[in-house]
Amino acid sequence: GAGVSQSPSNKVTEKGKDVELRCDPISGHTALYWYRQRLGQGLEFLIYFQGNSAPDKSGLPSDRFSAERTGESVSTLTIQRTQQEDSAVYLCASSLAVGNEQFFGPGTRLTVL
Amino acid sequence: AQSVSQHNHHVILSEAASLELGCNYSYGGTVNLFWYVQYPGQHLQLLLKYFSGDPLVKGIKGFEAEFIKSKFSFNLRKPSVQWSDTAEYFCAVMIYNQGGKLIFGQGTELSVKP
């Protein structure tokens, strides 16, 4: 595709349920990043993948958060046992390589009731 | 911990006014610097970036930013704003050799009155 795509665009879930968010990066981009934007705040780094290297998970806020990426394609961000403070827009970005310009997707708005 | 600070949360200007949005970061080493913009209902997109060289960088739509290393600043400027510049603006820093993760400021919402 022409840009980074994310699904779903909106997700409403009940506290305690698990959710899975998906990101399709731009074809050929080896680096993929996940960020979170809480209401009224800037973007907060969560995790990034670069090729087949071990991911940098330093931004994940708790062990309820995990992410996977298959090769240089799709990535999924999973949040287990969701809490109300997990409500945010989750943004995915990709770049040709680490250090290059990042292209952002439209985000997934997660609401935990 | 490294951080990025944007001085203004919400700026309101009339068309043709000049714009300057402040951005300061806290890190003493080598950085790459970015300004991103998010127009209403659209994706975050890159306005301009600084990696090295001339500290005055020009971006799209008439925007420019100046990197002042001694002040740890990367302020965004535009001499004459338009109504279509209404958007949220984010400053971001990439720490050299710490992977490509971006550290973002809180964002500045710009409203331009026609």
Short mmCIF file of C-alpha atoms in Angstrom, two decimals:
data_model
loop_
_atom_site.label_atom_id
_atom_site.label_comp_id
_atom_site.label_asym_id
_atom_site.label_seq_id
_atom_site.Cartn_x
_atom_site.Cartn_y
_atom_site.Cartn_z
CA GLY A 1 0.00 0.00 0.00
CA ALA A 2 0.91 3.65 -0.23
CA GLY A 3 1.20 4.28 3.48
CA VAL A 4 1.12 2.73 6.93
CA SER A 5 -2.25 1.22 7.74
CA GLN A 6 -3.68 0.28 11.10
CA SER A 7 -6.72 -1.67 12.19
CA PRO A 8 -9.15 -1.34 13.74
CA SER A 9 -9.51 2.44 13.60
CA ASN A 10 -11.56 2.38 16.79
CA LYS A 11 -11.83 -0.21 19.52
CA VAL A 12 -14.08 -0.10 22.56
CA THR A 13 -13.55 -2.81 25.13
CA GLU A 14 -14.42 -3.63 28.68
CA LYS A 15 -11.90 -3.48 31.47
CA GLY A 16 -10.12 -6.80 31.85
CA LYS A 17 -10.47 -7.92 28.24
CA ASP A 18 -7.53 -8.48 25.89
CA VAL A 19 -7.15 -6.44 22.69
CA GLU A 20 -5.01 -6.84 19.61
CA LEU A 21 -4.03 -3.94 17.38
CA ARG A 22 -2.58 -4.41 13.93
CA CYS A 23 -0.10 -2.41 11.87
CA ASP A 24 0.84 -2.85 8.21
CA PRO A 25 4.02 -0.90 7.47
CA ILE A 26 5.10 0.53 4.14
CA SER A 27 6.51 -2.23 1.97
CA GLY A 28 10.30 -2.39 2.22
CA HIS A 29 10.52 -0.55 5.53
CA THR A 30 12.69 -2.55 7.89
CA ALA A 31 11.97 -0.53 11.04
CA LEU A 32 8.58 -0.42 12.75
CA TYR A 33 7.59 1.57 15.82
CA TRP A 34 4.64 1.69 18.19
CA TYR A 35 3.69 4.83 20.10
CA ARG A 36 0.84 5.74 22.42
CA GLN A 37 -0.86 9.14 22.70
CA ARG A 38 -2.99 9.78 25.71
CA LEU A 39 -5.49 12.61 25.63
CA GLY A 40 -3.74 15.99 25.75
CA GLN A 41 -0.27 14.50 25.77
CA GLY A 42 2.53 13.91 23.32
CA LEU A 43 3.39 10.58 21.77
CA GLU A 44 5.04 8.07 24.05
CA PHE A 45 7.40 5.44 22.59
CA LEU A 46 6.43 1.83 23.31
CA ILE A 47 8.52 -0.58 21.22
CA TYR A 48 10.40 -0.83 17.94
CA PHE A 49 11.50 -3.59 15.59
CA GLN A 50 14.44 -3.47 13.20
CA GLY A 51 14.76 -6.33 10.76
CA ASN A 52 15.52 -9.57 12.55
CA SER A 53 17.17 -7.91 15.57
CA ALA A 54 15.69 -8.25 19.03
CA PRO A 55 13.06 -5.56 19.53
CA ASP A 56 13.62 -2.59 21.83
CA LYS A 57 10.86 -3.02 24.40
CA SER A 58 12.08 -0.31 26.73
CA GLY A 59 8.93 1.80 26.41
CA LEU A 60 6.35 -0.84 27.22
CA PRO A 61 4.56 0.38 30.38
CA SER A 62 3.84 -3.04 31.90
CA ASP A 63 4.04 -6.76 31.22
CA ARG A 64 0.42 -6.62 30.03
CA PHE A 65 1.77 -5.09 26.82
CA SER A 66 3.50 -7.16 24.16
CA ALA A 67 4.15 -6.92 20.45
CA GLU A 68 5.22 -9.16 17.64
CA ARG A 69 6.38 -8.65 14.11
CA THR A 70 6.69 -11.27 11.43
CA GLY A 71 9.83 -10.58 9.42
CA GLU A 72 9.53 -7.14 7.90
CA SER A 73 5.77 -7.13 7.59
CA VAL A 74 2.76 -6.90 9.85
CA SER A 75 3.03 -6.17 13.55
CA THR A 76 0.49 -6.74 16.30
CA LEU A 77 0.38 -4.98 19.65
CA THR A 78 -1.45 -6.94 22.32
CA ILE A 79 -2.74 -5.51 25.58
CA GLN A 80 -3.88 -8.09 28.11
CA ARG A 81 -6.35 -7.42 30.91
CA THR A 82 -6.98 -3.87 29.73
CA GLN A 83 -7.31 -1.07 32.26
CA GLN A 84 -8.99 2.31 31.89
CA GLU A 85 -5.59 4.03 31.83
CA ASP A 86 -4.80 2.11 28.63
CA SER A 87 -7.32 4.30 26.79
CA ALA A 88 -5.35 6.19 24.17
CA VAL A 89 -4.58 6.43 20.47
CA TYR A 90 -2.01 3.80 19.49
CA LEU A 91 0.12 4.89 16.55
CA CYS A 92 2.37 2.81 14.37
CA ALA A 93 5.18 4.18 12.24
CA SER A 94 7.68 2.65 9.84
CA SER A 95 10.93 3.79 8.28
CA LEU A 96 13.37 2.45 5.70
CA ALA A 97 15.85 1.82 8.47
CA VAL A 98 16.49 2.92 12.02
CA GLY A 99 17.28 6.63 12.06
CA ASN A 100 15.37 7.51 8.91
CA GLU A 101 12.18 9.54 8.67
CA GLN A 102 9.22 7.76 10.22
CA PHE A 103 5.89 7.57 8.43
CA PHE A 104 2.88 7.32 10.68
CA GLY A 105 -0.37 5.45 10.33
CA PRO A 106 -3.80 6.85 11.23
CA GLY A 107 -3.80 5.20 14.65
CA THR A 108 -6.20 3.02 16.60
CA ARG A 109 -8.32 4.80 19.20
CA LEU A 110 -8.73 2.43 22.14
CA THR A 111 -11.39 3.10 24.76
CA VAL A 112 -11.52 0.92 27.84
CA LEU A 113 -14.81 1.17 29.72
CA ALA B 1 15.67 10.90 31.41
CA GLN B 2 15.65 12.70 28.09
CA SER B 3 12.66 14.95 27.53
CA VAL B 4 11.27 17.45 25.05
CA SER B 5 9.42 20.55 26.12
CA GLN B 6 7.11 22.66 23.98
CA HIS B 7 6.46 26.00 25.59
CA ASN B 8 2.96 26.67 24.35
CA HIS B 9 -0.03 24.39 24.65
CA HIS B 10 -2.37 26.46 22.50
CA VAL B 11 -1.53 29.39 20.22
CA ILE B 12 -4.14 31.54 18.52
CA LEU B 13 -3.10 33.82 15.66
CA SER B 14 -4.74 35.85 12.94
CA GLU B 15 -3.90 35.15 9.31
CA ALA B 16 -0.65 36.80 8.14
CA ALA B 17 0.76 36.90 11.66
CA SER B 18 4.22 35.45 12.24
CA LEU B 19 4.61 32.20 14.10
CA GLU B 20 7.27 30.88 16.40
CA LEU B 21 6.76 27.68 18.39
CA GLY B 22 9.34 26.85 21.00
CA CYS B 23 10.96 23.46 21.52
CA ASN B 24 13.70 22.56 23.98
CA TYR B 25 15.19 19.18 24.73
CA SER B 26 17.29 17.79 27.54
CA TYR B 27 20.22 15.77 26.23
CA GLY B 28 23.84 16.79 25.86
CA GLY B 29 24.88 14.50 23.03
CA THR B 30 24.17 14.19 19.34
CA VAL B 31 20.53 14.37 18.31
CA ASN B 32 18.38 14.42 15.22
CA LEU B 33 15.44 16.82 15.44
CA PHE B 34 12.01 16.81 13.86
CA TRP B 35 8.81 18.79 13.65
CA TYR B 36 5.66 16.85 12.83
CA VAL B 37 2.22 18.29 12.08
CA GLN B 38 -1.21 16.76 12.43
CA TYR B 39 -3.97 18.53 10.51
CA PRO B 40 -7.53 17.90 11.69
CA GLY B 41 -8.59 14.39 10.75
CA GLN B 42 -5.26 13.51 9.17
CA HIS B 43 -2.17 11.44 9.95
CA LEU B 44 0.88 12.81 11.63
CA GLN B 45 3.26 14.00 8.90
CA LEU B 46 6.78 15.34 8.80
CA LEU B 47 7.22 19.11 8.44
CA LEU B 48 11.00 19.24 8.58
CA LYS B 49 14.04 17.57 10.06
CA TYR B 50 17.58 18.33 11.13
CA PHE B 51 20.31 15.71 11.00
CA SER B 52 23.49 17.71 10.47
CA GLY B 53 24.90 20.67 8.55
CA ASP B 54 23.19 24.03 8.24
CA PRO B 55 21.29 24.58 11.49
CA LEU B 56 18.57 26.51 9.66
CA VAL B 57 16.35 23.96 7.94
CA LYS B 58 13.45 24.57 5.63
CA GLY B 59 10.44 22.34 5.42
CA ILE B 60 7.17 22.13 3.58
CA LYS B 61 4.60 24.90 3.35
CA GLY B 62 7.01 27.71 4.17
CA PHE B 63 8.02 26.45 7.60
CA GLU B 64 11.57 26.61 8.88
CA ALA B 65 13.34 25.74 12.11
CA GLU B 66 16.65 26.70 13.64
CA PHE B 67 18.78 24.35 15.70
CA ILE B 68 20.68 26.21 18.41
CA LYS B 69 22.89 23.62 20.07
CA SER B 70 23.98 25.87 22.92
CA LYS B 71 20.36 26.44 23.89
CA PHE B 72 19.18 22.87 23.22
CA SER B 73 16.45 24.41 21.11
CA PHE B 74 14.77 23.76 17.78
CA ASN B 75 12.12 26.43 17.33
CA LEU B 76 9.67 26.34 14.46
CA ARG B 77 8.90 29.51 12.51
CA LYS B 78 6.73 30.75 9.70
CA PRO B 79 6.69 34.42 8.64
CA SER B 80 3.01 34.55 7.70
CA VAL B 81 0.48 31.92 8.75
CA GLN B 82 -2.62 30.90 6.87
CA TRP B 83 -5.92 29.51 8.07
CA SER B 84 -4.86 26.16 6.59
CA ASP B 85 -1.98 26.00 9.09
CA THR B 86 -4.47 25.26 11.85
CA ALA B 87 -3.19 21.99 13.26
CA GLU B 88 -1.30 20.40 16.12
CA TYR B 89 2.49 20.62 15.97
CA PHE B 90 4.87 18.19 17.64
CA CYS B 91 8.57 18.55 18.20
CA ALA B 92 10.55 15.29 18.46
CA VAL B 93 14.10 14.26 19.20
CA MET B 94 15.97 11.14 18.13
CA ILE B 95 18.98 10.34 20.28
CA TYR B 96 21.94 9.30 18.14
CA ASN B 97 22.87 5.63 18.54
CA GLN B 98 19.92 4.83 20.76
CA GLY B 99 17.82 3.32 18.04
CA GLY B 100 15.32 5.30 16.06
CA LYS B 101 12.76 5.94 18.75
CA LEU B 102 11.41 9.47 18.85
CA ILE B 103 10.89 11.42 22.06
CA PHE B 104 8.00 13.80 21.53
CA GLY B 105 6.98 17.03 23.14
CA GLN B 106 3.43 17.51 24.39
CA GLY B 107 2.33 19.24 21.24
CA THR B 108 1.15 22.78 20.46
CA GLU B 109 -2.28 23.37 19.06
CA LEU B 110 -2.28 26.26 16.57
CA SER B 111 -5.53 27.97 15.68
CA VAL B 112 -5.41 30.54 12.86
CA LYS B 113 -8.35 32.91 12.61
CA PRO B 114 -9.34 33.89 9.06
#
